[in-house]
Coordinates of C-alpha atoms in Angstrom, one line a residue:
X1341 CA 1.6 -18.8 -3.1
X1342 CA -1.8 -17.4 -1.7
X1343 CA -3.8 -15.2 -4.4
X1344 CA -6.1 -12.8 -2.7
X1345 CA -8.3 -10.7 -4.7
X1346 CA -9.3 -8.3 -1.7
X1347 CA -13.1 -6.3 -2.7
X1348 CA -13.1 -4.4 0.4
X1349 CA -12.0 -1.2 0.2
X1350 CA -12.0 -0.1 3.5
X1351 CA -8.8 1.1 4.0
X1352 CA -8.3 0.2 8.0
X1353 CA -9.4 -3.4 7.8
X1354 CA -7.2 -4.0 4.4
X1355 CA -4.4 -2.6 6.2
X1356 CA -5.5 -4.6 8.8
X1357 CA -5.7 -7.6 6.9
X1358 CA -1.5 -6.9 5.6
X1359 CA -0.5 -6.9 9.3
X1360 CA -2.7 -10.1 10.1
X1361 CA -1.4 -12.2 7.3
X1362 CA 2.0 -10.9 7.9
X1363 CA 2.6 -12.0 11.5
X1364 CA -0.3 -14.6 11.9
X1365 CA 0.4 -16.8 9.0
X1366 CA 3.4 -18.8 7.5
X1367 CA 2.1 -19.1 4.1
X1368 CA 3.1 -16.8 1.2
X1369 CA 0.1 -14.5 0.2
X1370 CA -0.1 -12.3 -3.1
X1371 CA -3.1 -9.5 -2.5
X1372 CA -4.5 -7.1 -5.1
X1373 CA -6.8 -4.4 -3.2
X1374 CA -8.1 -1.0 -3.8
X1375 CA -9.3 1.6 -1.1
X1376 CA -12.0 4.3 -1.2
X1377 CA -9.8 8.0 -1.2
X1378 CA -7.7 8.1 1.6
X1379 CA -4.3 9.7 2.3
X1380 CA -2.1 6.9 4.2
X1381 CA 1.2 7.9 5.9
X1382 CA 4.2 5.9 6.6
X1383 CA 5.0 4.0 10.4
X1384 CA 7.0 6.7 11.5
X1385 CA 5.6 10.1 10.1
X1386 CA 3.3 13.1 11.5
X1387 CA 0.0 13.7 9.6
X1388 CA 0.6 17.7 9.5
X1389 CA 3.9 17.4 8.0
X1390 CA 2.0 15.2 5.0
X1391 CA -1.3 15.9 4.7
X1392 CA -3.5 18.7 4.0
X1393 CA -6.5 18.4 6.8
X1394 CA -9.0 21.0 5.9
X1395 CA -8.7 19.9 2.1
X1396 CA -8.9 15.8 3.7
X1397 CA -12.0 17.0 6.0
X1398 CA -13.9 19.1 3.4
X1399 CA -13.8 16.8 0.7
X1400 CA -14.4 13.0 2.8
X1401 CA -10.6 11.7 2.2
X1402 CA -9.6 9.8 4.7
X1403 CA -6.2 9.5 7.1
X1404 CA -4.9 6.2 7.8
X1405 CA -1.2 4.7 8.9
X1406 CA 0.3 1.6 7.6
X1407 CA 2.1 -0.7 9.2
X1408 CA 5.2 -0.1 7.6
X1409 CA 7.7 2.7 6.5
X1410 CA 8.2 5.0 3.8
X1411 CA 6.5 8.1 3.0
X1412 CA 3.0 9.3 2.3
X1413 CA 0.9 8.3 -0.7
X1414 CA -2.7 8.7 -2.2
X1415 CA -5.3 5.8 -2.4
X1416 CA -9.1 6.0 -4.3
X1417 CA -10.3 3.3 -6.7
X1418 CA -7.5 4.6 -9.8
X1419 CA -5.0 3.1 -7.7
X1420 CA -4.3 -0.7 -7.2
X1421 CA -2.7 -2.0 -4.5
X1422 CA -0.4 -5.0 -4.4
X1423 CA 0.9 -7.0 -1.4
X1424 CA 3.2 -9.2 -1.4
X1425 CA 3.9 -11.3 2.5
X1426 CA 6.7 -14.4 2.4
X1427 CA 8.4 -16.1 4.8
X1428 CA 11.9 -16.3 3.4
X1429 CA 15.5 -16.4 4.7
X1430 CA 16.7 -13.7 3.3
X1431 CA 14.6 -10.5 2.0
X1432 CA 15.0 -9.7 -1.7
X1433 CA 12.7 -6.7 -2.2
X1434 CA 13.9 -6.2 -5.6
X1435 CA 12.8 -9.4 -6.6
X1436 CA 9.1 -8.5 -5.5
X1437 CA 9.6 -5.0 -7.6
X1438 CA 10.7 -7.3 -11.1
X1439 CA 7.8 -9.1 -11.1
X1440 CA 5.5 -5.9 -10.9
X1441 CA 7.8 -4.3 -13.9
X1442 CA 7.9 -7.7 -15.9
X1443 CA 3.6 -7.4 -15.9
X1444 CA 3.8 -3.4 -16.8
X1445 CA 5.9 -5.1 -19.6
X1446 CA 3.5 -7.5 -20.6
X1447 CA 0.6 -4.9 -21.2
X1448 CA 2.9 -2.7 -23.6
X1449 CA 4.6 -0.4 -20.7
X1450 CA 8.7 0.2 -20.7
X1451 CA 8.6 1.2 -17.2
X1452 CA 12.2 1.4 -14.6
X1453 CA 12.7 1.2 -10.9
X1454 CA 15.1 3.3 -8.8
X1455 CA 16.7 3.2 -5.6
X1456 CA 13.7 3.6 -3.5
X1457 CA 12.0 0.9 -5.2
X1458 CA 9.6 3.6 -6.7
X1459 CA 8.4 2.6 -10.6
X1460 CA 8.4 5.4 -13.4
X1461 CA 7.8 5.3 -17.1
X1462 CA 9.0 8.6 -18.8
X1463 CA 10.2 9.7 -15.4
X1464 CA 7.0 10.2 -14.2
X1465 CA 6.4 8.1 -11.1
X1466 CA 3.8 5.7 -11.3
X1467 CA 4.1 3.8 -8.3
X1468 CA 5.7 3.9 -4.7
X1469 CA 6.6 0.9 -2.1
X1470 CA 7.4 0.2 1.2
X1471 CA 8.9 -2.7 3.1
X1472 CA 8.6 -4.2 6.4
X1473 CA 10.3 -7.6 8.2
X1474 CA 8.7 -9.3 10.9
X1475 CA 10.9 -12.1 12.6
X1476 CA 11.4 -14.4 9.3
X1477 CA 8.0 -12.7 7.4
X1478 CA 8.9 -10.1 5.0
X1479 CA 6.0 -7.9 3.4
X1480 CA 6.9 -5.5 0.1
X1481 CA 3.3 -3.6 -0.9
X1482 CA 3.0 -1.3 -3.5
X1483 CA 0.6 1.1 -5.4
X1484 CA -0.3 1.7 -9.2
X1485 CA -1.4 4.6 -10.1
X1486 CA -3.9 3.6 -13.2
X1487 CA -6.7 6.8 -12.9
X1488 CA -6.2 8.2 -9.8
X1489 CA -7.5 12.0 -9.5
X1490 CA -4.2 13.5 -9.8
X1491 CA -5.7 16.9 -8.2
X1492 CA -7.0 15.5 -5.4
X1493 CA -3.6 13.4 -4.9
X1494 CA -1.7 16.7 -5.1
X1495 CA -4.0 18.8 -2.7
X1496 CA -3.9 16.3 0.0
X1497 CA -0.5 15.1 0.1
X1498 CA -0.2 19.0 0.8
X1499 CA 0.9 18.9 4.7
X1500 CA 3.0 22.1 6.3
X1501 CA 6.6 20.9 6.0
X1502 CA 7.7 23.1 9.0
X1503 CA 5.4 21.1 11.4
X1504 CA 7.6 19.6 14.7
X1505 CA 9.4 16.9 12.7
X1506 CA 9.6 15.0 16.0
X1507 CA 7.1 12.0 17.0
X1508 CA 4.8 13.2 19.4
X1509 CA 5.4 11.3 22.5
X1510 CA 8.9 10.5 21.5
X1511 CA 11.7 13.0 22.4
X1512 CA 14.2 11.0 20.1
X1513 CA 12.0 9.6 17.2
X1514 CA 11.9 12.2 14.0
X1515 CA 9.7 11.9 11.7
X1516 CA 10.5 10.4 8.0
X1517 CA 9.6 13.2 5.6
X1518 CA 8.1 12.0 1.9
X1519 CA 10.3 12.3 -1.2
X1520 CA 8.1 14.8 -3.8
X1521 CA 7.8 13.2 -7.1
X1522 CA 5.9 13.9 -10.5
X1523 CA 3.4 11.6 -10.8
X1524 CA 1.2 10.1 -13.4
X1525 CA -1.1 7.1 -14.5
X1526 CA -0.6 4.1 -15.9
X1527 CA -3.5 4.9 -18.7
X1528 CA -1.8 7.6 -20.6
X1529 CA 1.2 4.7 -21.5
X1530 CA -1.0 2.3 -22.6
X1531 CA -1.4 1.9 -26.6
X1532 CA -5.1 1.4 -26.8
X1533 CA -7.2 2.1 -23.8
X1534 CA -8.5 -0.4 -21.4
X1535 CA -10.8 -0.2 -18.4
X1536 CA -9.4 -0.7 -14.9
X1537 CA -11.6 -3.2 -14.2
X1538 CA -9.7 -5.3 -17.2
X1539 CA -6.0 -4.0 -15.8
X1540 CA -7.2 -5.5 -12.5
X1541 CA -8.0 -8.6 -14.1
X1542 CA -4.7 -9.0 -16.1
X1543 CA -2.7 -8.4 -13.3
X1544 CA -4.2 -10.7 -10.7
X1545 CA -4.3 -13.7 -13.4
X1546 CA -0.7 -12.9 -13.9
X1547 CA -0.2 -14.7 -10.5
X1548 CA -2.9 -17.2 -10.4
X1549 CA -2.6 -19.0 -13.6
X1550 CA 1.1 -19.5 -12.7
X1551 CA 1.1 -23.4 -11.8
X1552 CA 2.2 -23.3 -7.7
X1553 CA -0.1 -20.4 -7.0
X1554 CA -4.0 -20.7 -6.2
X1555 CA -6.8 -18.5 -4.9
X1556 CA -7.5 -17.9 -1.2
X1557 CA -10.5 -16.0 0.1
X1558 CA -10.5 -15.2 4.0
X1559 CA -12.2 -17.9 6.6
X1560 CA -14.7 -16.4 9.1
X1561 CA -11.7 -17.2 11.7
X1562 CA -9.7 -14.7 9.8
X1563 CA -12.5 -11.7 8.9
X1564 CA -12.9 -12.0 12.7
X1565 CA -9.1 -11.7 13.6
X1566 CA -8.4 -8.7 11.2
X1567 CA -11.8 -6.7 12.3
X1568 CA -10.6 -6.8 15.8
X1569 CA -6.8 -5.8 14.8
X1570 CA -9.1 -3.1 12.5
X1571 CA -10.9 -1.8 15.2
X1572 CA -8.5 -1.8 17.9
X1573 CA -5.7 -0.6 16.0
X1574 CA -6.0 0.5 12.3
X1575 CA -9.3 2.7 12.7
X1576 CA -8.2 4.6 16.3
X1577 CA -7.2 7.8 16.4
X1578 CA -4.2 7.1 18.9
X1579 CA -2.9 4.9 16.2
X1580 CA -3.7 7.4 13.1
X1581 CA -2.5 10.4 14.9
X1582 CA 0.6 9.2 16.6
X1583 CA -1.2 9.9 20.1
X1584 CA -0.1 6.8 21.3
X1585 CA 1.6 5.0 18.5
X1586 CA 4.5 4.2 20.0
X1587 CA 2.8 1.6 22.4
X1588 CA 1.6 -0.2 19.1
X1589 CA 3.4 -3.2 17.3

């Protein structure tokens, strides 16, 4: 496997970046990213329903969509983001999920998944997923909530839930509402305290030192390829604000 230790944090082209390596390569990639704050929204949801605008717009958080599913979550440089893109046979999103528990083991944390493939250590949530399968490629990407500003989290995931739950442009395609959880960071578990900058560290050597994994940094064909899909897709408004979305793949 690939080992990517992404240092953009521009939220469009690293979400950019999942969708190229997803559909445009056949090799298994492991990528550890952060993003500056930013409220991204699941494939098939309406930003009003999720996110607080005004609060977003006063305060320089930005609105993004991801490529896949799921329901709405918080990024700023507190959270880590892990992506995991395989081709396999068979999808085992659980198996992605172990290896993410096995590592919060490893630094002293007793954490537990549940059905949604969310992570929580004294049921407090401490990180969500979502999955997505294209053709034989299967991506499972997460987030960790280490020292993210819970406040601003909270006030931006703060949308009107009686907003038309319907797609714009679709007259049969409803929206996927988020599932509300407590949330909290991975720093208040942790024994003794440690910088995120060492978590980071940890965690991304806990893939590469493993024997059939290596490092990969992008080619100039490939910062080309996902600045295009960036700027044609991930950074639009139509895409962002469901103008148009449904004419996207």
């Amino acid at each position: 496997m690939f080992c990517i230790d992404n240092r953009c944090t521009d939220i469009y082209f690293n979400l950019a970046a999942e969708e190229y390596l997803l559909k445009q390569k056949r090799e298994n990639y492991f990528m550890l990213w952060q993003a500056t704050p930013t409220v991204v929204i699941g494939k098939h949801q309406r930003v009003e329903a999720e996110v607080d605008t005004d609060y977003t717009q006063q305060y320089g958080v930005r609105i993004a969509r991801r490529f896949s599913g799921g329901g709405a979550v918080y990024h700023d440089r507190g959270n880590i983001n892990l992506s995991f893109i395989e081709t396999v046979k068979q999808p085992d999103f659980v198996y992605y999920l172990q290896q993410v528990v096995d590592f919060l083991e490893k630094v002293g944390i007793s954490a537990y998944a549940d059905q949604r493939l969310g992570i929580y250590v004294d049921e407090r949530k401490i990180s969500g997923s979502a999955q997505c399968i294209h053709k034989d490629r299967v991506m499972y990407h997460c987030t960790l909530l280490f020292s993210t500003d819970l406040d601003t989290l909270n006030a931006a995931l703060n949308g009107d839930p009686d907003a038309e739950s319907r797609i714009p442009g679709s007259r049969t395609v409803r929206a996927v509402p988020s599932v509300r959880s407590e949330v909290a960071n991975i720093k208040e578990f942790l024994s003794e305290p440690m910088a995120i900058k060492r978590f980071i560290h940890l965690l991304f050597h806990s893939f590469v030192d493993d024997d059939d994994n290596r490092i990969y940094r992008f080619s100039a064909g490939d910062m080309e390829a996902i600045e295009r899909l960036k700027t044609e897709k991930y950074a639009c408004k139509e895409w962002i604000y469901h103008k148009s979305a449904l004419t996207f793949t």
